[in-house]
Amino acid sequence: MSITQTLSASRNNVGDGFTGSLSEPIKSADGSVIFKRGARVNGTVVAAKGRGRFKGAGDLGIQVASIDGVAVSTSEYEKAAAGKGKRSAAMIGGGGGAGALIGGLAGGGKGALIGGLIGAGAGTAGAAYTGNKDVVIPSESVITFRLTAPVTVTR
């Protein structure tokens, strides 16, 4: 299926709805078409956790609830992104180390302490500025779901 709007862990909450359309027809075991390509799909956000500024993973999960108005049970699609806690720690620590080195060269022991504090502050600001990116499923994304229960369609 192809979703028709952008979903984001930072903007969407569990229970929010989304829409889409089938990218391919859904066929029965004997090959007859149950749902045509382009059929309207409605779904729900089932997991949404935005990423923290310094550490923590983000998570966004969605699930199809109906196709052409027929309730369905499907697998969940989940997109996750790892946090960058180690990267932030390295950036903050690296900034402190570089500041201490420069301060030590410029003004001895006291300069090293002041330079280290300034460098750590710069590293912290750099880690926060680069921040973790939001977990996003862009509009027009084609996502595959699997039916987890039989569907009965009467027409």
mmCIF file of C-alpha atoms in Angstrom:
data_model
loop_
_atom_site.group_PDB
_atom_site.id
_atom_site.type_symbol
_atom_site.label_atom_id
_atom_site.label_comp_id
_atom_site.label_asym_id
_atom_site.label_seq_id
_atom_site.Cartn_x
_atom_site.Cartn_y
_atom_site.Cartn_z
ATOM 1 C CA MET A 1 0.000 0.000 0.000
ATOM 2 C CA SER A 2 0.995 3.616 -0.461
ATOM 3 C CA ILE A 3 0.274 6.048 2.382
ATOM 4 C CA THR A 4 -1.138 9.459 1.473
ATOM 5 C CA GLN A 5 0.343 11.589 4.250
ATOM 6 C CA THR A 6 3.578 11.924 6.143
ATOM 7 C CA LEU A 7 3.615 10.233 9.552
ATOM 8 C CA SER A 8 6.078 11.236 12.242
ATOM 9 C CA ALA A 9 6.872 9.909 15.728
ATOM 10 C CA SER A 10 7.154 13.482 17.019
ATOM 11 C CA ARG A 11 3.826 14.673 15.575
ATOM 12 C CA ASN A 12 1.610 11.590 15.607
ATOM 13 C CA ASN A 13 0.223 9.778 18.633
ATOM 14 C CA VAL A 14 -0.990 6.239 19.191
ATOM 15 C CA GLY A 15 -4.559 6.047 17.893
ATOM 16 C CA ASP A 16 -4.119 8.645 15.127
ATOM 17 C CA GLY A 17 -5.526 7.529 11.805
ATOM 18 C CA PHE A 18 -3.901 7.552 8.400
ATOM 19 C CA THR A 19 -5.062 6.801 4.865
ATOM 20 C CA GLY A 20 -3.583 5.208 1.820
ATOM 21 C CA SER A 21 -4.373 3.159 -1.246
ATOM 22 C CA LEU A 22 -3.454 -0.304 -2.454
ATOM 23 C CA SER A 23 -0.431 -0.323 -4.750
ATOM 24 C CA GLU A 24 -1.324 -3.791 -6.012
ATOM 25 C CA PRO A 25 -4.583 -5.759 -6.030
ATOM 26 C CA ILE A 26 -5.188 -8.308 -3.285
ATOM 27 C CA LYS A 27 -6.129 -11.693 -4.688
ATOM 28 C CA SER A 28 -7.610 -14.837 -3.199
ATOM 29 C CA ALA A 29 -5.867 -18.203 -3.288
ATOM 30 C CA ASP A 30 -7.674 -19.019 -6.566
ATOM 31 C CA GLY A 31 -6.457 -15.775 -8.172
ATOM 32 C CA SER A 32 -9.690 -13.765 -8.109
ATOM 33 C CA VAL A 33 -9.346 -10.098 -7.136
ATOM 34 C CA ILE A 34 -10.679 -9.313 -3.638
ATOM 35 C CA PHE A 35 -9.543 -5.670 -3.504
ATOM 36 C CA LYS A 36 -8.566 -3.735 -6.617
ATOM 37 C CA ARG A 37 -5.410 -1.664 -7.001
ATOM 38 C CA GLY A 38 -6.184 1.841 -5.712
ATOM 39 C CA ALA A 39 -8.680 0.660 -3.069
ATOM 40 C CA ARG A 40 -8.858 3.022 -0.088
ATOM 41 C CA VAL A 41 -6.964 1.899 3.014
ATOM 42 C CA ASN A 42 -7.467 3.235 6.553
ATOM 43 C CA GLY A 43 -5.025 2.554 9.333
ATOM 44 C CA THR A 44 -3.958 3.511 12.810
ATOM 45 C CA VAL A 45 -0.726 4.592 14.463
ATOM 46 C CA VAL A 46 -0.008 1.838 17.016
ATOM 47 C CA ALA A 47 3.358 3.098 18.341
ATOM 48 C CA ALA A 48 4.863 6.578 18.419
ATOM 49 C CA LYS A 49 7.904 7.528 20.465
ATOM 50 C CA GLY A 50 9.937 10.532 19.392
ATOM 51 C CA ARG A 51 13.673 10.493 19.925
ATOM 52 C CA GLY A 52 15.326 12.380 22.738
ATOM 53 C CA ARG A 53 17.830 15.155 22.049
ATOM 54 C CA PHE A 54 20.822 13.264 23.476
ATOM 55 C CA LYS A 55 19.887 9.599 23.687
ATOM 56 C CA GLY A 56 17.050 7.180 23.163
ATOM 57 C CA ALA A 57 15.552 5.475 20.172
ATOM 58 C CA GLY A 58 12.579 6.638 18.181
ATOM 59 C CA ASP A 59 9.801 4.335 17.092
ATOM 60 C CA LEU A 60 6.804 4.620 14.778
ATOM 61 C CA GLY A 61 4.412 1.739 14.167
ATOM 62 C CA ILE A 62 1.328 1.615 11.939
ATOM 63 C CA GLN A 63 -1.290 -0.999 11.141
ATOM 64 C CA VAL A 64 -4.039 -1.270 8.525
ATOM 65 C CA ALA A 65 -7.574 -1.339 9.977
ATOM 66 C CA SER A 66 -9.724 -1.518 6.832
ATOM 67 C CA ILE A 67 -9.587 -1.819 3.061
ATOM 68 C CA ASP A 68 -12.523 -0.405 1.089
ATOM 69 C CA GLY A 69 -14.508 -0.263 4.342
ATOM 70 C CA VAL A 70 -13.924 -3.949 5.170
ATOM 71 C CA ALA A 71 -12.251 -4.510 8.563
ATOM 72 C CA VAL A 72 -8.972 -6.392 8.277
ATOM 73 C CA SER A 73 -6.333 -7.644 10.672
ATOM 74 C CA THR A 74 -2.783 -7.089 9.459
ATOM 75 C CA SER A 75 0.795 -7.248 10.591
ATOM 76 C CA GLU A 76 2.280 -4.079 12.010
ATOM 77 C CA TYR A 77 4.861 -2.020 10.129
ATOM 78 C CA GLU A 78 7.444 -0.525 12.441
ATOM 79 C CA LYS A 79 10.179 1.948 11.688
ATOM 80 C CA ALA A 80 12.727 2.546 14.411
ATOM 81 C CA ALA A 81 15.862 4.610 14.650
ATOM 82 C CA ALA A 82 18.574 4.137 17.228
ATOM 83 C CA GLY A 83 19.534 6.985 19.513
ATOM 84 C CA LYS A 84 22.987 8.436 19.455
ATOM 85 C CA GLY A 85 23.868 8.444 23.144
ATOM 86 C CA LYS A 86 27.447 7.246 22.521
ATOM 87 C CA ARG A 87 27.936 9.810 19.771
ATOM 88 C CA SER A 88 26.700 12.601 22.056
ATOM 89 C CA ALA A 89 28.995 11.470 24.867
ATOM 90 C CA ALA A 90 31.956 11.397 22.479
ATOM 91 C CA MET A 91 31.088 14.819 21.098
ATOM 92 C CA ILE A 92 30.738 16.344 24.594
ATOM 93 C CA GLY A 93 33.867 14.593 25.920
ATOM 94 C CA GLY A 94 35.836 15.418 22.777
ATOM 95 C CA GLY A 95 34.894 19.075 23.054
ATOM 96 C CA GLY A 96 36.059 19.092 26.675
ATOM 97 C CA GLY A 97 39.355 17.396 25.808
ATOM 98 C CA ALA A 98 40.092 19.762 22.926
ATOM 99 C CA GLY A 99 39.206 22.783 25.075
ATOM 100 C CA ALA A 100 41.484 21.573 27.875
ATOM 101 C CA LEU A 101 44.356 21.062 25.427
ATOM 102 C CA ILE A 102 43.969 24.547 23.935
ATOM 103 C CA GLY A 103 43.492 26.128 27.375
ATOM 104 C CA GLY A 104 46.539 24.304 28.757
ATOM 105 C CA LEU A 105 48.716 25.507 25.901
ATOM 106 C CA ALA A 106 47.476 29.072 26.276
ATOM 107 C CA GLY A 107 47.438 29.525 30.036
ATOM 108 C CA GLY A 108 48.772 26.530 31.945
ATOM 109 C CA GLY A 109 46.728 24.547 34.513
ATOM 110 C CA LYS A 110 44.040 27.188 35.121
ATOM 111 C CA GLY A 111 43.672 27.697 31.362
ATOM 112 C CA ALA A 112 43.243 23.943 30.901
ATOM 113 C CA LEU A 113 40.371 23.861 33.416
ATOM 114 C CA ILE A 114 38.596 26.854 31.858
ATOM 115 C CA GLY A 115 39.268 25.569 28.321
ATOM 116 C CA GLY A 116 37.938 22.128 29.286
ATOM 117 C CA LEU A 117 34.684 23.589 30.623
ATOM 118 C CA ILE A 118 34.223 25.795 27.567
ATOM 119 C CA GLY A 119 35.029 22.885 25.230
ATOM 120 C CA ALA A 120 32.557 20.579 26.993
ATOM 121 C CA GLY A 121 29.902 23.284 26.690
ATOM 122 C CA ALA A 122 30.604 23.604 22.976
ATOM 123 C CA GLY A 123 30.456 19.825 22.567
ATOM 124 C CA THR A 124 27.110 19.712 24.398
ATOM 125 C CA ALA A 125 25.725 22.483 22.205
ATOM 126 C CA GLY A 126 26.963 20.665 19.104
ATOM 127 C CA ALA A 127 25.330 17.407 20.183
ATOM 128 C CA ALA A 128 22.021 19.153 20.892
ATOM 129 C CA TYR A 129 22.170 21.163 17.678
ATOM 130 C CA THR A 130 22.733 18.139 15.461
ATOM 131 C CA GLY A 131 20.000 16.436 17.517
ATOM 132 C CA ASN A 132 18.367 13.136 16.740
ATOM 133 C CA LYS A 133 16.311 13.095 13.594
ATOM 134 C CA ASP A 134 12.626 12.321 13.862
ATOM 135 C CA VAL A 135 11.344 8.903 12.795
ATOM 136 C CA VAL A 136 9.269 9.624 9.697
ATOM 137 C CA ILE A 137 7.307 7.613 7.147
ATOM 138 C CA PRO A 138 7.043 10.014 4.187
ATOM 139 C CA SER A 139 3.905 10.440 2.119
ATOM 140 C CA GLU A 140 3.833 8.171 -0.946
ATOM 141 C CA SER A 141 5.861 5.488 0.894
ATOM 142 C CA VAL A 142 4.997 1.998 -0.300
ATOM 143 C CA ILE A 143 4.648 -0.332 2.674
ATOM 144 C CA THR A 144 3.905 -4.050 2.744
ATOM 145 C CA PHE A 145 1.453 -5.485 5.260
ATOM 146 C CA ARG A 146 0.398 -9.096 5.662
ATOM 147 C CA LEU A 147 -3.119 -10.209 6.535
ATOM 148 C CA THR A 148 -3.047 -12.005 9.895
ATOM 149 C CA ALA A 149 -6.612 -13.321 9.725
ATOM 150 C CA PRO A 150 -8.923 -14.435 6.914
ATOM 151 C CA VAL A 151 -11.096 -11.755 5.293
ATOM 152 C CA THR A 152 -14.652 -12.426 4.169
ATOM 153 C CA VAL A 153 -15.952 -10.071 1.506
ATOM 154 C CA THR A 154 -19.532 -10.229 0.251
ATOM 155 C CA ARG A 155 -20.493 -8.284 -2.835
#
